[in-house]
Structure formats: structure tokens, C-alpha cells
PDB file of C-alpha atoms and ligand atoms in Angstrom:
ATOM      1  CA  UNK A   1      -6.494 -44.072  42.044  1.00  0.00           C
ATOM      2  CA  UNK A   2      -5.630 -43.046  38.522  1.00  0.00           C
ATOM      3  CA  UNK A   3      -3.689 -45.816  36.791  1.00  0.00           C
ATOM      4  CA  UNK A   4      -2.326 -46.601  33.352  1.00  0.00           C
ATOM      5  CA  UNK A   5      -4.847 -48.502  31.263  1.00  0.00           C
ATOM      6  CA  UNK A   6      -2.267 -51.238  30.760  1.00  0.00           C
ATOM      7  CA  UNK A   7      -2.418 -52.052  34.467  1.00  0.00           C
ATOM      8  CA  UNK A   8      -6.084 -53.038  34.347  1.00  0.00           C
ATOM      9  CA  UNK A   9      -6.377 -54.371  30.801  1.00  0.00           C
ATOM     10  CA  UNK A  10      -4.043 -57.310  30.341  1.00  0.00           C
ATOM     11  CA  UNK A  11      -3.690 -60.781  28.898  1.00  0.00           C
ATOM     12  CA  UNK A  12      -4.537 -62.510  32.184  1.00  0.00           C
ATOM     13  CA  UNK A  13      -8.133 -61.291  32.034  1.00  0.00           C
ATOM     14  CA  UNK A  14      -8.777 -62.399  28.448  1.00  0.00           C
ATOM     15  CA  UNK A  15     -11.523 -64.978  28.253  1.00  0.00           C
ATOM     16  CA  UNK A  16     -12.394 -64.531  31.930  1.00  0.00           C
ATOM     17  CA  UNK A  17     -13.772 -61.055  32.536  1.00  0.00           C
ATOM     18  CA  UNK A  18     -13.877 -57.628  30.898  1.00  0.00           C
ATOM     19  CA  UNK A  19     -14.014 -53.993  31.888  1.00  0.00           C
ATOM     20  CA  UNK A  20     -16.508 -51.347  30.914  1.00  0.00           C
ATOM     21  CA  UNK A  21     -15.151 -48.171  29.359  1.00  0.00           C
ATOM     22  CA  UNK A  22     -17.751 -45.642  30.466  1.00  0.00           C
ATOM     23  CA  UNK A  23     -18.159 -42.325  28.673  1.00  0.00           C
ATOM     24  CA  UNK A  24     -18.502 -39.196  30.752  1.00  0.00           C
ATOM     25  CA  UNK A  25     -19.147 -35.575  29.916  1.00  0.00           C
ATOM     26  CA  UNK A  26     -19.703 -33.990  33.325  1.00  0.00           C
ATOM     27  CA  UNK A  27     -19.414 -34.154  37.102  1.00  0.00           C
ATOM     28  CA  UNK A  28     -22.560 -36.204  37.701  1.00  0.00           C
ATOM     29  CA  UNK A  29     -21.724 -38.937  35.180  1.00  0.00           C
ATOM     30  CA  UNK A  30     -18.187 -39.172  36.539  1.00  0.00           C
ATOM     31  CA  UNK A  31     -19.389 -39.431  40.138  1.00  0.00           C
ATOM     32  CA  UNK A  32     -21.967 -42.098  39.293  1.00  0.00           C
ATOM     33  CA  UNK A  33     -19.313 -44.204  37.523  1.00  0.00           C
ATOM     34  CA  UNK A  34     -16.688 -43.803  40.257  1.00  0.00           C
ATOM     35  CA  UNK A  35     -19.188 -44.610  43.016  1.00  0.00           C
ATOM     36  CA  UNK A  36     -20.224 -47.792  41.195  1.00  0.00           C
ATOM     37  CA  UNK A  37     -16.587 -48.853  40.822  1.00  0.00           C
ATOM     38  CA  UNK A  38     -15.897 -48.139  44.488  1.00  0.00           C
ATOM     39  CA  UNK A  39     -18.981 -50.018  45.696  1.00  0.00           C
ATOM     40  CA  UNK A  40     -18.144 -53.134  43.667  1.00  0.00           C
ATOM     41  CA  UNK A  41     -14.353 -52.891  44.143  1.00  0.00           C
ATOM     42  CA  UNK A  42     -13.985 -52.939  40.384  1.00  0.00           C
ATOM     43  CA  UNK A  43     -11.423 -51.402  38.039  1.00  0.00           C
ATOM     44  CA  UNK A  44     -13.011 -49.240  35.353  1.00  0.00           C
ATOM     45  CA  UNK A  45     -12.048 -47.143  32.367  1.00  0.00           C
ATOM     46  CA  UNK A  46     -13.429 -43.630  32.068  1.00  0.00           C
ATOM     47  CA  UNK A  47     -13.345 -42.183  28.594  1.00  0.00           C
ATOM     48  CA  UNK A  48     -14.082 -38.854  26.986  1.00  0.00           C
ATOM     49  CA  UNK A  49     -15.369 -38.202  23.504  1.00  0.00           C
ATOM     50  CA  UNK A  50     -14.411 -35.144  21.486  1.00  0.00           C
ATOM     51  CA  UNK A  51     -17.983 -33.899  21.973  1.00  0.00           C
ATOM     52  CA  UNK A  52     -17.713 -34.253  25.751  1.00  0.00           C
ATOM     53  CA  UNK A  53     -14.446 -32.301  25.785  1.00  0.00           C
ATOM     54  CA  UNK A  54     -16.090 -29.577  23.728  1.00  0.00           C
ATOM     55  CA  UNK A  55     -19.118 -29.539  26.018  1.00  0.00           C
ATOM     56  CA  UNK A  56     -17.306 -29.318  29.341  1.00  0.00           C
ATOM     57  CA  UNK A  57     -13.936 -27.883  28.334  1.00  0.00           C
ATOM     58  CA  UNK A  58     -10.832 -30.057  28.095  1.00  0.00           C
ATOM     59  CA  UNK A  59      -9.051 -29.003  31.290  1.00  0.00           C
ATOM     60  CA  UNK A  60     -12.346 -28.814  33.196  1.00  0.00           C
ATOM     61  CA  UNK A  61     -13.479 -32.343  32.325  1.00  0.00           C
ATOM     62  CA  UNK A  62     -10.034 -33.869  32.753  1.00  0.00           C
ATOM     63  CA  UNK A  63      -9.794 -32.098  36.114  1.00  0.00           C
ATOM     64  CA  UNK A  64     -13.079 -33.610  37.302  1.00  0.00           C
ATOM     65  CA  UNK A  65     -12.110 -37.133  36.215  1.00  0.00           C
ATOM     66  CA  UNK A  66      -8.611 -36.965  37.671  1.00  0.00           C
ATOM     67  CA  UNK A  67      -9.855 -35.590  41.006  1.00  0.00           C
ATOM     68  CA  UNK A  68     -12.544 -38.262  41.305  1.00  0.00           C
ATOM     69  CA  UNK A  69     -10.072 -40.977  40.281  1.00  0.00           C
ATOM     70  CA  UNK A  70      -7.368 -39.834  42.711  1.00  0.00           C
ATOM     71  CA  UNK A  71      -9.856 -39.955  45.565  1.00  0.00           C
ATOM     72  CA  UNK A  72     -11.128 -43.404  44.582  1.00  0.00           C
ATOM     73  CA  UNK A  73      -9.660 -46.518  46.209  1.00  0.00           C
ATOM     74  CA  UNK A  74     -10.228 -48.498  42.993  1.00  0.00           C
ATOM     75  CA  UNK A  75      -8.022 -48.232  39.881  1.00  0.00           C
ATOM     76  CA  UNK A  76      -9.409 -45.978  37.173  1.00  0.00           C
ATOM     77  CA  UNK A  77      -7.809 -45.450  33.763  1.00  0.00           C
ATOM     78  CA  UNK A  78      -8.372 -42.410  31.573  1.00  0.00           C
ATOM     79  CA  UNK A  79      -8.858 -43.055  27.860  1.00  0.00           C
ATOM     80  CA  UNK A  80      -9.749 -40.849  24.894  1.00  0.00           C
ATOM     81  CA  UNK A  81     -12.534 -42.278  22.776  1.00  0.00           C
ATOM     82  CA  UNK A  82     -12.872 -41.847  18.948  1.00  0.00           C
ATOM     83  CA  UNK A  83     -10.463 -39.109  17.933  1.00  0.00           C
ATOM     84  CA  UNK A  84      -9.474 -38.120  14.403  1.00  0.00           C
ATOM     85  CA  UNK A  85      -7.253 -35.259  15.428  1.00  0.00           C
ATOM     86  CA  UNK A  86      -3.542 -35.949  16.029  1.00  0.00           C
ATOM     87  CA  UNK A  87      -3.044 -32.477  17.526  1.00  0.00           C
ATOM     88  CA  UNK A  88      -5.746 -33.119  20.133  1.00  0.00           C
ATOM     89  CA  UNK A  89      -4.276 -36.553  20.869  1.00  0.00           C
ATOM     90  CA  UNK A  90      -0.914 -34.886  21.628  1.00  0.00           C
ATOM     91  CA  UNK A  91      -2.598 -32.441  23.994  1.00  0.00           C
ATOM     92  CA  UNK A  92      -4.447 -35.209  25.820  1.00  0.00           C
ATOM     93  CA  UNK A  93      -1.266 -37.238  26.209  1.00  0.00           C
ATOM     94  CA  UNK A  94       0.318 -34.177  27.815  1.00  0.00           C
ATOM     95  CA  UNK A  95      -2.675 -33.987  30.166  1.00  0.00           C
ATOM     96  CA  UNK A  96      -2.123 -37.523  31.435  1.00  0.00           C
ATOM     97  CA  UNK A  97      -4.287 -39.846  29.308  1.00  0.00           C
ATOM     98  CA  UNK A  98      -2.728 -43.315  29.378  1.00  0.00           C
ATOM     99  CA  UNK A  99      -4.583 -44.523  26.296  1.00  0.00           C
ATOM    100  CA  UNK A 100      -6.026 -42.872  23.196  1.00  0.00           C
ATOM    101  CA  UNK A 101      -8.180 -44.103  20.368  1.00  0.00           C
ATOM    102  CA  UNK A 102      -7.167 -42.946  16.941  1.00  0.00           C
ATOM    103  CA  UNK A 103     -10.283 -43.442  14.870  1.00  0.00           C
ATOM    104  CA  UNK A 104      -9.163 -43.258  11.270  1.00  0.00           C
ATOM    105  CA  UNK A 105     -11.676 -45.858  10.155  1.00  0.00           C
ATOM    106  CA  UNK A 106     -13.251 -43.342   7.771  1.00  0.00           C
ATOM    107  CA  UNK A 107      -9.993 -43.269   5.774  1.00  0.00           C
ATOM    108  CA  UNK A 108      -8.821 -45.818   3.223  1.00  0.00           C
ATOM    109  CA  UNK A 109      -6.968 -48.816   4.681  1.00  0.00           C
ATOM    110  CA  UNK A 110      -3.652 -47.356   3.452  1.00  0.00           C
ATOM    111  CA  UNK A 111      -4.237 -43.958   5.051  1.00  0.00           C
ATOM    112  CA  UNK A 112      -5.619 -45.486   8.260  1.00  0.00           C
ATOM    113  CA  UNK A 113      -2.430 -47.581   8.487  1.00  0.00           C
ATOM    114  CA  UNK A 114      -0.156 -44.592   7.872  1.00  0.00           C
ATOM    115  CA  UNK A 115      -1.816 -42.308  10.414  1.00  0.00           C
ATOM    116  CA  UNK A 116      -2.111 -45.071  13.019  1.00  0.00           C
ATOM    117  CA  UNK A 117       1.610 -45.840  12.701  1.00  0.00           C
ATOM    118  CA  UNK A 118       2.463 -42.169  13.249  1.00  0.00           C
ATOM    119  CA  UNK A 119       0.228 -41.915  16.329  1.00  0.00           C
ATOM    120  CA  UNK A 120       1.614 -45.171  17.768  1.00  0.00           C
ATOM    121  CA  UNK A 121       5.209 -43.942  17.316  1.00  0.00           C
ATOM    122  CA  UNK A 122       4.355 -40.711  19.142  1.00  0.00           C
ATOM    123  CA  UNK A 123       2.289 -42.305  21.919  1.00  0.00           C
ATOM    124  CA  UNK A 124       4.574 -45.265  22.642  1.00  0.00           C
ATOM    125  CA  UNK A 125       7.557 -42.933  23.074  1.00  0.00           C
ATOM    126  CA  UNK A 126       5.533 -41.447  25.933  1.00  0.00           C
ATOM    127  CA  UNK A 127       4.325 -44.744  27.370  1.00  0.00           C
ATOM    128  CA  UNK A 128       0.765 -44.269  26.130  1.00  0.00           C
ATOM    129  CA  UNK A 129      -1.394 -47.020  24.595  1.00  0.00           C
ATOM    130  CA  UNK A 130      -3.190 -46.667  21.292  1.00  0.00           C
ATOM    131  CA  UNK A 131      -6.504 -48.173  20.228  1.00  0.00           C
ATOM    132  CA  UNK A 132      -7.448 -48.189  16.555  1.00  0.00           C
ATOM    133  CA  UNK A 133     -10.571 -49.207  14.657  1.00  0.00           C
ATOM    134  CA  UNK A 134     -10.773 -51.455  11.629  1.00  0.00           C
ATOM    135  CA  UNK A 135     -14.034 -51.724   9.798  1.00  0.00           C
ATOM    136  CA  UNK A 136     -16.641 -49.177  10.757  1.00  0.00           C
ATOM    137  CA  UNK A 137     -18.811 -49.467  13.827  1.00  0.00           C
ATOM    138  CA  UNK A 138     -22.413 -48.792  12.938  1.00  0.00           C
ATOM    139  CA  UNK A 139     -23.884 -45.559  14.254  1.00  0.00           C
ATOM    140  CA  UNK A 140     -22.637 -42.019  13.936  1.00  0.00           C
ATOM    141  CA  UNK A 141     -20.871 -42.571  10.682  1.00  0.00           C
ATOM    142  CA  UNK A 142     -21.440 -41.784   7.033  1.00  0.00           C
ATOM    143  CA  UNK A 143     -24.601 -43.712   6.262  1.00  0.00           C
ATOM    144  CA  UNK A 144     -24.899 -42.487   2.669  1.00  0.00           C
ATOM    145  CA  UNK A 145     -22.161 -44.864   1.535  1.00  0.00           C
ATOM    146  CA  UNK A 146     -23.183 -47.892   3.569  1.00  0.00           C
ATOM    147  CA  UNK A 147     -25.140 -50.577   1.744  1.00  0.00           C
ATOM    148  CA  UNK A 148     -25.101 -53.577   4.050  1.00  0.00           C
ATOM    149  CA  UNK A 149     -23.995 -54.458   7.574  1.00  0.00           C
ATOM    150  CA  UNK A 150     -21.418 -56.830   6.129  1.00  0.00           C
ATOM    151  CA  UNK A 151     -19.657 -53.942   4.342  1.00  0.00           C
ATOM    152  CA  UNK A 152     -18.722 -52.463   7.673  1.00  0.00           C
ATOM    153  CA  UNK A 153     -17.305 -55.454   9.455  1.00  0.00           C
ATOM    154  CA  UNK A 154     -13.691 -56.019  10.469  1.00  0.00           C
ATOM    155  CA  UNK A 155     -11.921 -58.524   8.235  1.00  0.00           C
ATOM    156  CA  UNK A 156      -9.947 -61.022  10.403  1.00  0.00           C
ATOM    157  CA  UNK A 157      -6.946 -61.315   8.030  1.00  0.00           C
ATOM    158  CA  UNK A 158      -6.720 -57.591   7.500  1.00  0.00           C
ATOM    159  CA  UNK A 159      -6.952 -57.074  11.270  1.00  0.00           C
ATOM    160  CA  UNK A 160      -4.021 -59.429  11.909  1.00  0.00           C
ATOM    161  CA  UNK A 161      -1.905 -57.602   9.332  1.00  0.00           C
ATOM    162  CA  UNK A 162      -2.935 -54.196  10.666  1.00  0.00           C
ATOM    163  CA  UNK A 163      -2.078 -55.056  14.283  1.00  0.00           C
ATOM    164  CA  UNK A 164       1.311 -56.514  13.313  1.00  0.00           C
ATOM    165  CA  UNK A 165       2.231 -53.493  11.199  1.00  0.00           C
ATOM    166  CA  UNK A 166       0.994 -50.731  13.493  1.00  0.00           C
ATOM    167  CA  UNK A 167       1.853 -52.292  16.901  1.00  0.00           C
ATOM    168  CA  UNK A 168      -1.368 -50.895  18.405  1.00  0.00           C
ATOM    169  CA  UNK A 169      -2.240 -52.023  21.922  1.00  0.00           C
ATOM    170  CA  UNK A 170      -5.988 -52.632  21.639  1.00  0.00           C
ATOM    171  CA  UNK A 171      -8.239 -53.089  18.617  1.00  0.00           C
ATOM    172  CA  UNK A 172     -11.813 -51.856  18.243  1.00  0.00           C
ATOM    173  CA  UNK A 173     -13.626 -54.427  16.144  1.00  0.00           C
ATOM    174  CA  UNK A 174     -16.685 -53.846  14.014  1.00  0.00           C
ATOM    175  CA  UNK A 175     -18.767 -56.985  14.470  1.00  0.00           C
ATOM    176  CA  UNK A 176     -22.310 -55.619  14.367  1.00  0.00           C
ATOM    177  CA  UNK A 177     -22.644 -53.534  17.508  1.00  0.00           C
ATOM    178  CA  UNK A 178     -23.676 -49.955  16.890  1.00  0.00           C
ATOM    179  CA  UNK A 179     -23.465 -46.587  18.589  1.00  0.00           C
ATOM    180  CA  UNK A 180     -26.570 -45.274  20.303  1.00  0.00           C
ATOM    181  CA  UNK A 181     -30.197 -46.037  19.582  1.00  0.00           C
ATOM    182  CA  UNK A 182     -30.938 -46.432  15.867  1.00  0.00           C
ATOM    183  CA  UNK A 183     -33.606 -43.975  14.738  1.00  0.00           C
ATOM    184  CA  UNK A 184     -32.337 -43.079  11.280  1.00  0.00           C
ATOM    185  CA  UNK A 185     -34.154 -45.267   8.684  1.00  0.00           C
ATOM    186  CA  UNK A 186     -30.850 -45.746   6.805  1.00  0.00           C
ATOM    187  CA  UNK A 187     -29.366 -47.334   9.933  1.00  0.00           C
ATOM    188  CA  UNK A 188     -32.412 -49.557  10.386  1.00  0.00           C
ATOM    189  CA  UNK A 189     -32.160 -50.669   6.763  1.00  0.00           C
ATOM    190  CA  UNK A 190     -28.502 -51.623   7.130  1.00  0.00           C
ATOM    191  CA  UNK A 191     -29.210 -53.397  10.412  1.00  0.00           C
ATOM    192  CA  UNK A 192     -31.908 -55.488   8.777  1.00  0.00           C
ATOM    193  CA  UNK A 193     -29.176 -57.045   6.594  1.00  0.00           C
ATOM    194  CA  UNK A 194     -27.459 -58.543   9.644  1.00  0.00           C
ATOM    195  CA  UNK A 195     -28.295 -62.069  10.777  1.00  0.00           C
ATOM    196  CA  UNK A 196     -27.748 -61.371  14.466  1.00  0.00           C
ATOM    197  CA  UNK A 197     -26.815 -58.363  16.549  1.00  0.00           C
ATOM    198  CA  UNK A 198     -23.187 -59.344  17.044  1.00  0.00           C
ATOM    199  CA  UNK A 199     -21.474 -61.600  14.533  1.00  0.00           C
ATOM    200  CA  UNK A 200     -19.886 -63.962  17.056  1.00  0.00           C
ATOM    201  CA  UNK A 201     -18.432 -66.176  14.318  1.00  0.00           C
ATOM    202  CA  UNK A 202     -16.519 -63.218  12.958  1.00  0.00           C
ATOM    203  CA  UNK A 203     -15.395 -62.266  16.446  1.00  0.00           C
ATOM    204  CA  UNK A 204     -14.044 -65.789  16.937  1.00  0.00           C
ATOM    205  CA  UNK A 205     -12.197 -65.597  13.628  1.00  0.00           C
ATOM    206  CA  UNK A 206     -10.649 -62.248  14.592  1.00  0.00           C
ATOM    207  CA  UNK A 207      -9.615 -63.607  18.003  1.00  0.00           C
ATOM    208  CA  UNK A 208      -7.885 -66.558  16.355  1.00  0.00           C
ATOM    209  CA  UNK A 209      -5.616 -64.158  14.497  1.00  0.00           C
ATOM    210  CA  UNK A 210      -5.342 -61.140  16.770  1.00  0.00           C
ATOM    211  CA  UNK A 211      -3.819 -61.611  20.201  1.00  0.00           C
ATOM    212  CA  UNK A 212      -4.074 -58.084  21.636  1.00  0.00           C
ATOM    213  CA  UNK A 213      -7.133 -57.167  23.765  1.00  0.00           C
ATOM    214  CA  UNK A 214     -10.219 -56.483  21.669  1.00  0.00           C
ATOM    215  CA  UNK A 215     -12.648 -53.646  22.325  1.00  0.00           C
ATOM    216  CA  UNK A 216     -16.346 -53.742  21.502  1.00  0.00           C
ATOM    217  CA  UNK A 217     -17.895 -50.330  20.917  1.00  0.00           C
ATOM    218  CA  UNK A 218     -21.591 -49.603  21.009  1.00  0.00           C
ATOM    219  CA  UNK A 219     -22.021 -52.184  23.743  1.00  0.00           C
ATOM    220  CA  UNK A 220     -25.134 -50.592  25.263  1.00  0.00           C
ATOM    221  CA  UNK A 221     -27.553 -52.351  22.963  1.00  0.00           C
ATOM    222  CA  UNK A 222     -25.789 -55.727  22.901  1.00  0.00           C
ATOM    223  CA  UNK A 223     -27.806 -58.463  24.650  1.00  0.00           C
ATOM    224  CA  UNK A 224     -26.261 -59.689  27.925  1.00  0.00           C
ATOM    225  CA  UNK A 225     -25.896 -63.243  26.600  1.00  0.00           C
ATOM    226  CA  UNK A 226     -23.792 -62.002  23.669  1.00  0.00           C
ATOM    227  CA  UNK A 227     -21.636 -59.892  25.994  1.00  0.00           C
ATOM    228  CA  UNK A 228     -20.880 -63.040  28.044  1.00  0.00           C
ATOM    229  CA  UNK A 229     -19.915 -65.026  24.936  1.00  0.00           C
ATOM    230  CA  UNK A 230     -17.833 -62.121  23.609  1.00  0.00           C
ATOM    231  CA  UNK A 231     -15.873 -62.034  26.889  1.00  0.00           C
ATOM    232  CA  UNK A 232     -15.055 -65.725  26.469  1.00  0.00           C
ATOM    233  CA  UNK A 233     -13.818 -64.876  22.973  1.00  0.00           C
ATOM    234  CA  UNK A 234     -11.341 -62.338  24.296  1.00  0.00           C
ATOM    235  CA  UNK A 235     -13.152 -59.002  24.273  1.00  0.00           C
ATOM    236  CA  UNK A 236     -11.486 -57.153  27.149  1.00  0.00           C
ATOM    237  CA  UNK A 237     -13.319 -53.820  27.016  1.00  0.00           C
ATOM    238  CA  UNK A 238     -16.912 -52.848  26.235  1.00  0.00           C
ATOM    239  CA  UNK A 239     -17.673 -49.198  25.544  1.00  0.00           C
ATOM    240  CA  UNK A 240     -20.844 -48.039  27.258  1.00  0.00           C
ATOM    241  CA  UNK A 241     -22.390 -44.618  26.846  1.00  0.00           C
ATOM    242  CA  UNK A 242     -26.046 -44.742  25.759  1.00  0.00           C
ATOM    243  CA  UNK A 243     -27.296 -46.959  28.604  1.00  0.00           C
ATOM    244  CA  UNK A 244     -25.791 -44.560  31.174  1.00  0.00           C
ATOM    245  CA  UNK A 245     -27.386 -41.562  29.479  1.00  0.00           C
ATOM    246  CA  UNK A 246     -30.771 -43.255  29.199  1.00  0.00           C
ATOM    247  CA  UNK A 247     -30.764 -44.235  32.897  1.00  0.00           C
ATOM    248  CA  UNK A 248     -29.745 -40.720  33.958  1.00  0.00           C
ATOM    249  CA  UNK A 249     -32.249 -38.955  31.711  1.00  0.00           C
ATOM    250  CA  UNK A 250     -35.146 -41.191  32.694  1.00  0.00           C
ATOM    251  CA  UNK A 251     -34.656 -40.480  36.393  1.00  0.00           C
ATOM    252  CA  UNK A 252     -34.192 -36.783  35.699  1.00  0.00           C
ATOM    253  CA  UNK A 253     -37.377 -36.560  33.621  1.00  0.00           C
ATOM    254  CA  UNK A 254     -39.377 -38.585  36.147  1.00  0.00           C
ATOM    255  CA  UNK A 255     -38.286 -36.333  38.996  1.00  0.00           C
ATOM    256  CA  UNK A 256     -38.948 -33.085  37.174  1.00  0.00           C
ATOM    257  CA  UNK A 257     -42.448 -34.379  36.489  1.00  0.00           C
ATOM    258  CA  UNK A 258     -42.975 -35.696  40.005  1.00  0.00           C
ATOM    259  CA  UNK A 259     -41.658 -32.626  41.846  1.00  0.00           C
ATOM    260  CA  UNK A 260     -42.536 -29.610  39.680  1.00  0.00           C
ATOM    261  CA  UNK A 261     -42.079 -27.318  42.681  1.00  0.00           C
ATOM    262  CA  UNK A 262     -38.405 -28.295  43.232  1.00  0.00           C
ATOM    263  CA  UNK A 263     -36.075 -25.535  42.035  1.00  0.00           C
ATOM    264  CA  UNK A 264     -32.773 -26.789  43.430  1.00  0.00           C
ATOM    265  CA  UNK A 265     -30.984 -28.620  40.576  1.00  0.00           C
ATOM    266  CA  UNK A 266     -29.108 -30.766  43.111  1.00  0.00           C
ATOM    267  CA  UNK A 267     -32.345 -32.369  44.263  1.00  0.00           C
ATOM    268  CA  UNK A 268     -33.099 -33.390  40.676  1.00  0.00           C
ATOM    269  CA  UNK A 269     -29.568 -34.380  39.719  1.00  0.00           C
ATOM    270  CA  UNK A 270     -28.860 -36.606  42.731  1.00  0.00           C
ATOM    271  CA  UNK A 271     -31.490 -39.296  41.904  1.00  0.00           C
ATOM    272  CA  UNK A 272     -30.389 -39.155  38.257  1.00  0.00           C
ATOM    273  CA  UNK A 273     -26.768 -39.759  39.318  1.00  0.00           C
ATOM    274  CA  UNK A 274     -27.955 -42.649  41.511  1.00  0.00           C
ATOM    275  CA  UNK A 275     -29.791 -44.181  38.532  1.00  0.00           C
ATOM    276  CA  UNK A 276     -26.665 -43.866  36.398  1.00  0.00           C
ATOM    277  CA  UNK A 277     -24.634 -45.491  39.186  1.00  0.00           C
ATOM    278  CA  UNK A 278     -27.080 -48.410  39.308  1.00  0.00           C
ATOM    279  CA  UNK A 279     -26.694 -48.900  35.551  1.00  0.00           C
ATOM    280  CA  UNK A 280     -22.888 -48.761  35.831  1.00  0.00           C
ATOM    281  CA  UNK A 281     -23.037 -51.396  38.593  1.00  0.00           C
ATOM    282  CA  UNK A 282     -25.196 -53.615  36.392  1.00  0.00           C
ATOM    283  CA  UNK A 283     -22.613 -53.435  33.575  1.00  0.00           C
ATOM    284  CA  UNK A 284     -19.658 -54.100  35.888  1.00  0.00           C
ATOM    285  CA  UNK A 285     -21.403 -57.193  37.295  1.00  0.00           C
ATOM    286  CA  UNK A 286     -22.350 -58.407  33.814  1.00  0.00           C
ATOM    287  CA  UNK A 287     -18.702 -58.227  32.708  1.00  0.00           C
ATOM    288  CA  UNK A 288     -17.424 -59.959  35.849  1.00  0.00           C
ATOM    289  CA  UNK A 289     -15.438 -56.976  37.122  1.00  0.00           C
ATOM    290  CA  UNK A 290     -16.711 -57.005  40.723  1.00  0.00           C
ATOM    291  CA  UNK A 291     -13.967 -57.527  43.274  1.00  0.00           C
ATOM    292  CA  UNK A 292     -11.196 -57.410  40.663  1.00  0.00           C
ATOM    293  CA  UNK A 293      -9.696 -54.311  42.298  1.00  0.00           C
ATOM    294  CA  UNK A 294      -9.170 -56.149  45.594  1.00  0.00           C
ATOM    295  CA  UNK A 295      -5.520 -56.061  46.612  1.00  0.00           C
ATOM    296  CA  UNK A 296      -4.620 -53.730  43.728  1.00  0.00           C
ATOM    297  CA  UNK A 297      -1.658 -51.478  44.584  1.00  0.00           C
TER     298      UNK A 297
HETATM  299  O1  G3H B   1     -17.331 -45.110  21.941  1.00  0.00           O
HETATM  300  C1  G3H B   1     -18.362 -45.182  22.636  1.00  0.00           C
HETATM  301  C2  G3H B   1     -19.287 -46.218  22.463  1.00  0.00           C
HETATM  302  O2  G3H B   1     -18.937 -47.136  21.550  1.00  0.00           O
HETATM  303  C3  G3H B   1     -20.538 -46.270  23.211  1.00  0.00           C
HETATM  304  O3  G3H B   1     -21.591 -46.849  22.491  1.00  0.00           O
HETATM  305  O4  G3H B   1     -23.433 -45.392  23.264  1.00  0.00           O
HETATM  306  O5  G3H B   1     -23.894 -47.525  22.135  1.00  0.00           O
HETATM  307  O6  G3H B   1     -22.972 -47.514  24.429  1.00  0.00           O
HETATM  308  P1  G3H B   1     -23.070 -46.832  23.114  1.00  0.00           P
HETATM  309 ZN1   ZN B   2     -17.512 -46.050  19.988  1.00  0.00          ZN
END
């Protein structure tokens, strides 16, 4: 069933378990995610990026997700990932998203604050949650201006002030996790300035001052042990995209190689979807989400 994100992300779960927010861009990814959630009786978040909406078409992709979610016995929330565009956010709210991420982290603090406040006012009037980002999560961002990993991190005091002023519902924290697999030498150079993958001390300091659910982006590459500690520190949502893609693509490549005579795309896509489902199950179990949809109405 399609539910509001606020029904599956709440204060009761903080410190105990977390939910994955899985990115999707097509039918196969969506089916793999929904099947994993159903099998493990777990609530999950499905999110779209701007790129995914461009790839599949907005109505088309939203239609696939909503149909799969409606037919699922487990609660599924629809969230928009990193979005700079207020106009697009308005359109997605009209289409039934219960949560949107305004990513204005590339702006100055003052401008980020101003735009976030405007989006929150608009979204809250319509019962929709807003996620914002403070600091800059390493990955697909402007690497020319980045000198060290520390430069990008969320400042705990600033985060507390930002949350109080904007009244956002969830906060994406920059604590060292990064988007995707780092190949760019500039990214590698910045990463080498970090002491450990995720700065758990900083996360603890943020948690002490920020009481709303925290979101960790770029969670694919974060070691399992750090995910477990981060959950105890109040991270409620982990964004996962790369690990799903890698699992899907590996199975797809292997099968194309193994069965060069197969010309029916369904025969190649099915094992890839199964591999993605297995990865989604692994993440749900890691975050303690199994069984949490039991009795949900
Ligand atoms: O917003 C999406 C993500 O933060 C996903 O990051 O591709 O590293 O899992 P990832
Ligand atoms: Zn992200």
C-alpha cells in the first residue's frame, strides 16, 4: 500500500531500526524493491531522482511506482530525492509524493535557508514532508571548489539552528558518506583527507542537537558496522542506489555473456531483477526492517 512517509518514519524507530530509501528509475528496479519488501514484511521508501524522472517520464515512472505500491501488502512511501527545482517539487506534490527533498546545499547558507523555508511553507500546507541537506554530501557535486572532506561536513550547531528555523521534517547530513563509486581523482584526493568513512563522532554531535529523523545519503559504500552504529545514533533512513544498480548490472552482464543466443529481453532482465531484489533484502535486514510491516493498517 502507498502510505505517507510520516507513517513509516517516526520517533519510535529512532535508535532501534532504520529504513532504506531505494532509488528507482524503471519497472524492473521497482519490482525488485517491492518484492523484497513484501518477502520480508518490511516498510520501505521508494525515491526518484530528477535523472530517473527524465529517463522514464514523470507520469510513467510515478505510475509504475504507485501501481506496484498499491498492489503491495507492505507500506511503501514515495519520496523525491535531490531536487533543486521548486516548480518540479510542486508538480510532484500534486502527483502524490508524501515527501520531497529540497537540495539547496549548493547555495550559500542564507539562500539555502530562504528557499527551504519557502518549500516547507508550500509543502506543509499540503501535508507533505520536506527533507533538506546541510553540508554537501560527497559525490556528484562541484569538486573544483572542494579542498578537504572536512569542508563538506554538516556543522552540528548550524544544523540545530537550520532545523529550528525551517521546520523541515528530516535532515540529510553530510558526515563522510558519498554518492556512487569514486573514480574521479579529485574525489579520491578529498576522501584521503578523511580519517574514517563516516565521521561517527560528528553524527553523534548532530544527534545531540537535532531531534528530527536523520537521513544518510550515499549509504551504498558505508560498511555494515558503521550503518549499525549510525542507526543507534538516530539515523532513520539510508539512501541506497549504487548497490542496487551494481547488483542488477552484474547479473545482466553475466547472463548476456552466458546466453549469447537469448534474444528475449525478459529472460535477461528477470535474473537481473532477482539479483537487485536480493540486494534490497540484504539492506532491509541490515537496517532491522524485517517484519516491521506486520500488523500495519
Ligand atoms: O540520494 C541517493 C543516494 O544518496 C544514493 O547513494 O548511490 O551511493 O547509494 P548511493
Ligand atoms: Zn543522495
